[in-house]
Amino acid sequence: MQEWMLILLCVISTRGGKLIGEKTAAKNDYKEMHKDLAEKAIDKHNIESNDFYLWELLSIDDTHQQMINGVKYTIQMTLAKTNCTKMVNILMKPNCKQSDVLKVGQLNINLSFCKLYIYIYIYIFSYKCTAEVVHRAWENYENVEMKNCEEPFKRSLNKRWTMEEDMATTHRKIFNQLKMGSHLKPRDYISWNRFTDFINNYEKLYDTKREILKKFRIFKRNLKAIRMWQGREQGTAVYGITQFTDMTPDEFKKIYLPYMWEEPIVPNKIADLKINGVNLNDQLPESFDWREHGAVTEVKNQGYLGNCGSCWAFSTTGNIEGQWFIAKKKLVSLSEQELVDCDSVDQGCNGGLPSQAYNGVASSRLHIANDSTQLMTSS
């Protein structure tokens, strides 16, 4: 009798061409539920990720369900980056805008040819992610996991170039001449495709064929190193392509690691705590975050200044911005580019020291970033 019941169940389960436990396309009747599950997965991703800005649901691309010990939903979705940081109040979240509505202008001056290039583009940062949700209604159990998130990519990129010299067109012509040509071997095709994605994602511009091929060789070596380190990883670290993957260790060290000075020209002073009203016997708070008090500007990217070792300038302006806020109750964003260009004591793109840069700022003045009509003086 039990054998007949088992055969009957198998016949019923396979009559529609579907097996028990088989993954099937989810019904459209439950779109709202799928959206709710996707939102929960994104909320969890926002909490656990290291991203500075919040991500939100752009679209649900595909949904499947599977009968296991409960129902397992697999949701493929596209996420869009917003302009809201993670510190935003949950009540303010509906006011966040996707970054694809923001127009960004970047000014780049090529001093070697004394020509001005203006880049104007609209960018859209997106994530392709897969969420898995196990739901057991009879136990009131639900487990949400975000899995297999790809690296951020750009869904579209529109550029308008002024001036007669169209640097982007020149770059594309050079680049297209290399595609699958005599310079590439069949074994390099996959790496080349990843290299082209890397160039588009990070808006890399190379001047010549030779430079493109040189950067491609460096990129391949770094890919090999990434695979090696990931294979040796015994913890939870994830290794992947970044904006620095076309650089050698020496290039990275020269640009992003500080210049080693023997002794600062301007000696550092020891702070007198008593004069400043600080009593070491007072009870200090367990934590204190100046960001919560409005004394810190948004995160800035040193990469916007090109291949330039300008970390010392960002350290200098960051401290001055905070001190200015404490003294004047007004937060301003200062121009690191101007400090790199105008500081006569430090080494510009080859490094510098904040202790020396402070004197340069105190004896002159510094523009507020992105607003050449406003000045900040030392008074």
C-alpha positions as a printed Julia matrix, in Angstrom:
379×3 Matrix{Float64}:
  0.0    0.0     0.0
  2.81   2.4     0.91
  4.56   1.59   -2.4
  1.39   2.47   -4.36
  1.05   5.76   -2.5
  4.68   6.63   -3.31
  4.13   5.85   -7.02
  0.94   7.95   -7.0
  2.79  10.94   -5.5
  5.52  10.65   -8.14
  2.93  10.53  -10.94
  1.14  13.59   -9.56
  4.38  15.52   -9.09
  5.7   14.82  -12.6
  2.41  15.19  -14.47
  3.01  18.87  -15.06
  6.6   18.3   -16.1
  7.98  19.62  -12.78
  9.81  17.66  -10.12
  9.47  18.05   -6.38
 12.14  20.51   -5.22
 12.75  21.78   -8.76
 13.48  25.49   -9.14
 10.66  27.16  -11.09
  9.82  30.66  -12.24
  7.93  32.54   -9.57
  4.36  33.65  -10.28
  3.74  37.26  -11.2
  0.84  37.3    -8.73
  3.36  37.77   -5.93
  5.27  40.75   -7.36
  4.71  42.87   -4.26
  5.98  40.1    -2.0
  9.09  39.67   -4.18
  9.71  43.4    -4.03
  9.37  43.34   -0.24
 11.9   40.49   -0.01
 14.27  42.33   -2.35
 14.03  45.46   -0.17
 14.92  43.42    2.91
 17.97  41.99    1.14
 19.09  45.49    0.09
 18.64  46.83    3.64
 20.86  44.03    4.88
 23.4   44.74    2.14
 23.5   48.44    3.07
 24.2   47.53    6.7
 26.92  44.97    5.97
 28.73  46.59    3.02
 31.57  49.11    3.22
 29.95  51.49    0.74
 29.63  55.11    1.87
 26.34  55.67   -0.01
 23.07  53.76    0.21
 21.87  51.47   -2.58
 18.22  51.05   -3.53
 16.2   48.74   -5.75
 16.15  49.73   -9.42
 14.52  46.64  -10.91
 13.75  42.98  -10.26
 15.11  41.12  -13.26
 14.16  37.53  -12.51
 12.58  35.52   -9.69
 12.51  31.76   -9.03
 11.13  29.67   -6.22
 12.01  26.22   -4.97
 10.25  23.92   -2.51
 12.78  22.82    0.09
 12.21  22.83    3.85
  9.92  25.75    3.2
 10.07  27.99    0.12
 13.35  29.32   -1.21
 13.12  32.44   -3.38
 16.0   33.43   -5.66
 15.71  37.05   -6.78
 17.99  38.61   -9.38
 17.92  42.38   -9.18
 19.64  45.59  -10.19
 20.59  48.09   -7.49
 21.2   51.81   -8.03
 23.47  54.0    -5.93
 21.76  56.98   -4.26
 23.15  60.32   -3.13
 22.36  59.52    0.53
 25.08  58.43    2.92
 24.55  55.65    5.43
 24.22  58.24    8.19
 20.94  59.49    6.72
 17.93  59.19    9.0
 15.58  56.39    7.97
 12.78  58.96    7.68
 14.83  60.87    5.1
 15.46  57.83    2.91
 12.47  58.47    0.58
 14.13  61.79   -0.36
 17.27  60.06   -1.64
 17.88  60.36   -5.37
 19.61  57.87   -7.61
 22.96  59.14   -8.77
 21.91  58.77  -12.42
 19.99  62.06  -12.2
 23.1   63.96  -11.23
 25.15  65.74  -13.88
 28.82  65.85  -12.99
 31.31  68.25  -14.54
 35.01  67.6   -14.27
 37.67  70.1   -15.25
 40.98  68.74  -16.45
 43.86  71.0   -17.47
 46.62  69.51  -19.58
 49.48  71.87  -18.78
 51.97  70.16  -21.08
 50.02  71.27  -24.16
 48.35  74.31  -22.52
 44.95  73.14  -23.7
 41.75  72.96  -21.72
 39.53  69.9   -21.86
 36.1   69.92  -20.22
 34.38  66.62  -19.54
 30.62  66.67  -18.95
 28.95  63.35  -18.39
 26.0   61.63  -16.78
 26.9   58.5   -14.89
 24.74  55.72  -13.51
 26.28  53.35  -10.98
 24.54  50.0   -10.67
 24.93  46.63   -9.01
 23.75  43.26  -10.3
 22.92  41.12   -7.27
 21.2   37.86   -6.4
 19.26  37.48   -3.14
 18.2   34.18   -1.59
 15.31  34.09    0.87
 14.18  30.98    2.75
 10.65  31.31    4.13
  8.87  28.87    6.47
  5.49  30.32    7.37
  4.58  27.63    9.93
  7.68  28.52   11.99
  7.48  32.26   11.33
 11.04  31.85    9.96
 12.7   33.96    7.29
 16.36  34.14    6.33
 17.55  36.76    3.83
 20.98  36.62    2.19
 22.48  38.81   -0.54
 24.79  36.76   -2.77
 26.88  37.17   -5.9
 26.98  40.95   -6.19
 28.99  42.01   -9.21
 31.3   45.01   -9.15
 29.56  48.38   -9.73
 29.22  49.18  -13.42
 27.92  52.07  -15.48
 24.7   51.57  -17.38
 25.29  54.54  -19.66
 27.87  57.21  -20.24
 27.27  60.37  -22.26
 30.07  62.83  -22.89
 30.29  66.2   -24.55
 33.71  67.54  -25.39
 34.62  71.14  -26.12
 37.71  72.46  -27.9
 38.95  71.35  -31.32
 41.14  68.6   -29.91
 38.82  65.71  -29.04
 40.92  63.68  -26.68
 38.27  61.01  -26.13
 37.81  60.39  -29.85
 41.56  60.1   -30.29
 41.69  57.65  -27.4
 38.86  55.55  -28.84
 40.49  55.42  -32.29
 43.76  54.22  -30.79
 41.93  51.72  -28.61
 39.79  50.32  -31.44
 42.89  49.75  -33.58
 44.14  47.33  -30.95
 40.95  45.31  -30.55
 41.55  41.69  -31.45
 44.35  42.79  -33.75
 47.87  41.52  -34.19
 48.82  42.92  -30.79
 46.59  40.42  -28.97
 46.93  36.66  -28.64
 43.86  34.41  -28.35
 44.71  33.57  -24.74
 44.5   37.29  -23.92
 40.96  37.82  -25.21
 39.26  37.28  -21.84
 41.75  39.53  -20.04
 41.34  42.13  -22.79
 37.57  42.17  -22.32
 38.04  42.73  -18.59
 40.56  45.47  -19.4
 38.04  47.27  -21.63
 35.43  47.07  -18.85
 38.04  48.43  -16.44
 38.74  51.39  -18.75
 35.03  52.2   -19.1
 34.28  51.81  -15.38
 37.14  54.02  -14.22
 37.29  56.36  -17.24
 40.92  55.7   -17.99
 42.5   57.66  -20.85
 45.8   56.6   -22.42
 47.63  58.68  -25.01
 49.29  56.09  -27.28
 49.16  52.48  -28.4
 52.34  51.84  -26.49
 50.84  53.15  -23.25
 47.64  51.1   -23.69
 49.63  47.9   -24.28
 51.91  48.69  -21.35
 48.93  49.22  -19.04
 47.34  46.02  -20.37
 50.45  44.01  -19.47
 50.44  45.51  -15.96
 46.71  44.79  -15.7
 47.28  41.12  -16.61
 50.03  40.76  -14.01
 47.79  42.26  -11.37
 44.92  39.93  -12.37
 47.26  37.0   -11.84
 48.22  38.36   -8.42
 44.54  38.87   -7.53
 43.78  35.23   -8.37
 46.82  34.06   -6.4
 45.96  36.04   -3.26
 42.3   35.01   -3.44
 43.37  31.36   -3.75
 45.57  31.67   -0.68
 42.98  33.57    1.35
 41.93  31.64    4.46
 39.64  34.3     5.89
 36.87  36.44    4.43
 38.9   38.96    2.38
 37.81  39.46   -1.23
 40.35  40.53   -3.86
 39.28  42.16   -7.11
 39.78  44.86   -9.72
 40.06  48.44   -8.46
 40.98  51.79  -10.01
 44.64  50.94   -9.28
 44.82  47.66  -11.24
 46.72  49.27  -14.13
 49.51  50.47  -11.82
 52.76  48.8   -10.75
 53.66  48.74   -7.03
 56.29  51.42   -7.67
 53.75  53.68   -9.44
 51.26  53.25   -6.61
 53.93  53.95   -3.99
 55.08  57.11   -5.77
 51.57  58.54   -6.08
 49.64  57.32   -3.06
 52.2   56.68   -0.32
 53.65  59.67    1.51
 56.92  61.29    0.57
 59.56  60.52    3.21
 60.95  63.73    4.65
 64.01  63.69    6.89
 62.91  66.53    9.17
 60.03  68.98    8.74
 61.12  72.52    7.92
 58.49  73.78   10.37
 58.84  71.84   13.67
 55.7   70.34   15.16
 54.46  72.0    18.34
 53.19  70.12   21.37
 49.66  71.18   22.22
 49.21  72.91   25.57
 46.06  71.28   26.9
 45.66  73.6    29.9
 45.64  76.75   27.76
 42.93  75.19   25.62
 40.83  74.34   28.67
 41.31  70.58   28.56
 41.48  68.82   31.93
 42.74  65.26   31.74
 40.88  64.46   34.96
 37.53  65.14   33.32
 35.51  62.12   32.29
 35.75  61.64   28.55
 32.92  60.22   26.4
 33.26  56.63   25.24
 33.08  57.81   21.64
 32.88  61.08   19.74
 32.29  61.4    16.0
 32.78  64.84   14.45
 30.73  63.74   11.44
 27.66  63.68   13.69
 28.36  67.29   14.65
 28.7   68.57   11.06
 32.45  69.19   11.08
 33.42  66.81    8.28
 32.8   67.24    4.54
 31.79  64.39    2.24
 34.44  61.84    1.28
 36.8   63.15   -1.39
 38.66  61.06   -3.95
 42.33  61.77   -4.44
 42.01  60.15   -7.88
 40.17  63.2    -9.23
 43.54  64.99   -9.29
 44.9   62.37  -11.68
 48.15  60.54  -11.05
 49.19  62.88   -8.3
 50.61  62.12   -4.84
 48.38  64.67   -3.13
 47.37  62.86    0.07
 49.17  65.52    2.17
 46.92  68.22    0.65
 43.75  66.31    1.56
 45.02  65.85    5.13
 45.72  69.57    5.37
 42.4   70.8     4.01
 40.45  68.21    6.01
 41.89  69.47    9.28
 41.42  73.15    8.34
 37.8   72.48    7.3
 37.1   70.94   10.7
 38.84  73.69   12.65
 37.04  76.35   10.61
 33.7   74.73   11.44
 34.5   74.65   15.17
 35.54  78.32   15.16
 33.0   79.76   12.68
 30.12  77.23   12.83
 30.26  76.98    9.04
 31.46  73.96    7.07
 33.35  74.72    3.84
 35.04  72.42    1.33
 38.49  73.67    0.36
 40.36  73.16   -2.9
 43.13  70.55   -2.64
 44.03  71.23   -6.27
 44.89  74.84   -5.46
 47.0   73.8    -2.48
 48.96  71.34   -4.63
 49.51  74.0    -7.3
 50.35  76.97   -5.07
 52.24  75.55   -2.08
 55.88  76.55   -2.61
 57.43  74.54    0.25
 56.15  71.04   -0.48
 56.71  68.88   -3.55
 53.3   69.13   -5.21
 52.32  65.79   -6.74
 55.5   64.22   -5.39
 54.49  64.61   -1.75
 54.4   67.05    1.13
 53.77  67.57    4.82
 50.62  69.11    6.36
 52.76  70.86    9.0
 54.43  72.85    6.21
 51.27  73.34    4.18
 49.49  75.0     7.11
 51.98  77.87    7.02
 51.42  78.32    3.29
 47.66  78.54    3.82
 48.06  80.9     6.82
 50.23  83.31    4.85
 47.95  83.42    1.8
 44.42  82.18    1.19
 42.63  79.16   -0.16
 39.62  78.93   -2.48
 36.52  77.03   -1.53
 36.29  74.03   -3.84
 34.08  74.37   -6.94
 33.5   78.07   -6.3
 36.26  80.38   -7.52
 34.33  83.47   -6.41
 34.64  82.63   -2.72
 37.87  82.85   -0.75
 38.87  81.66    2.67
 41.58  83.76    4.34
 43.62  83.06    7.45
 41.94  85.83    9.41
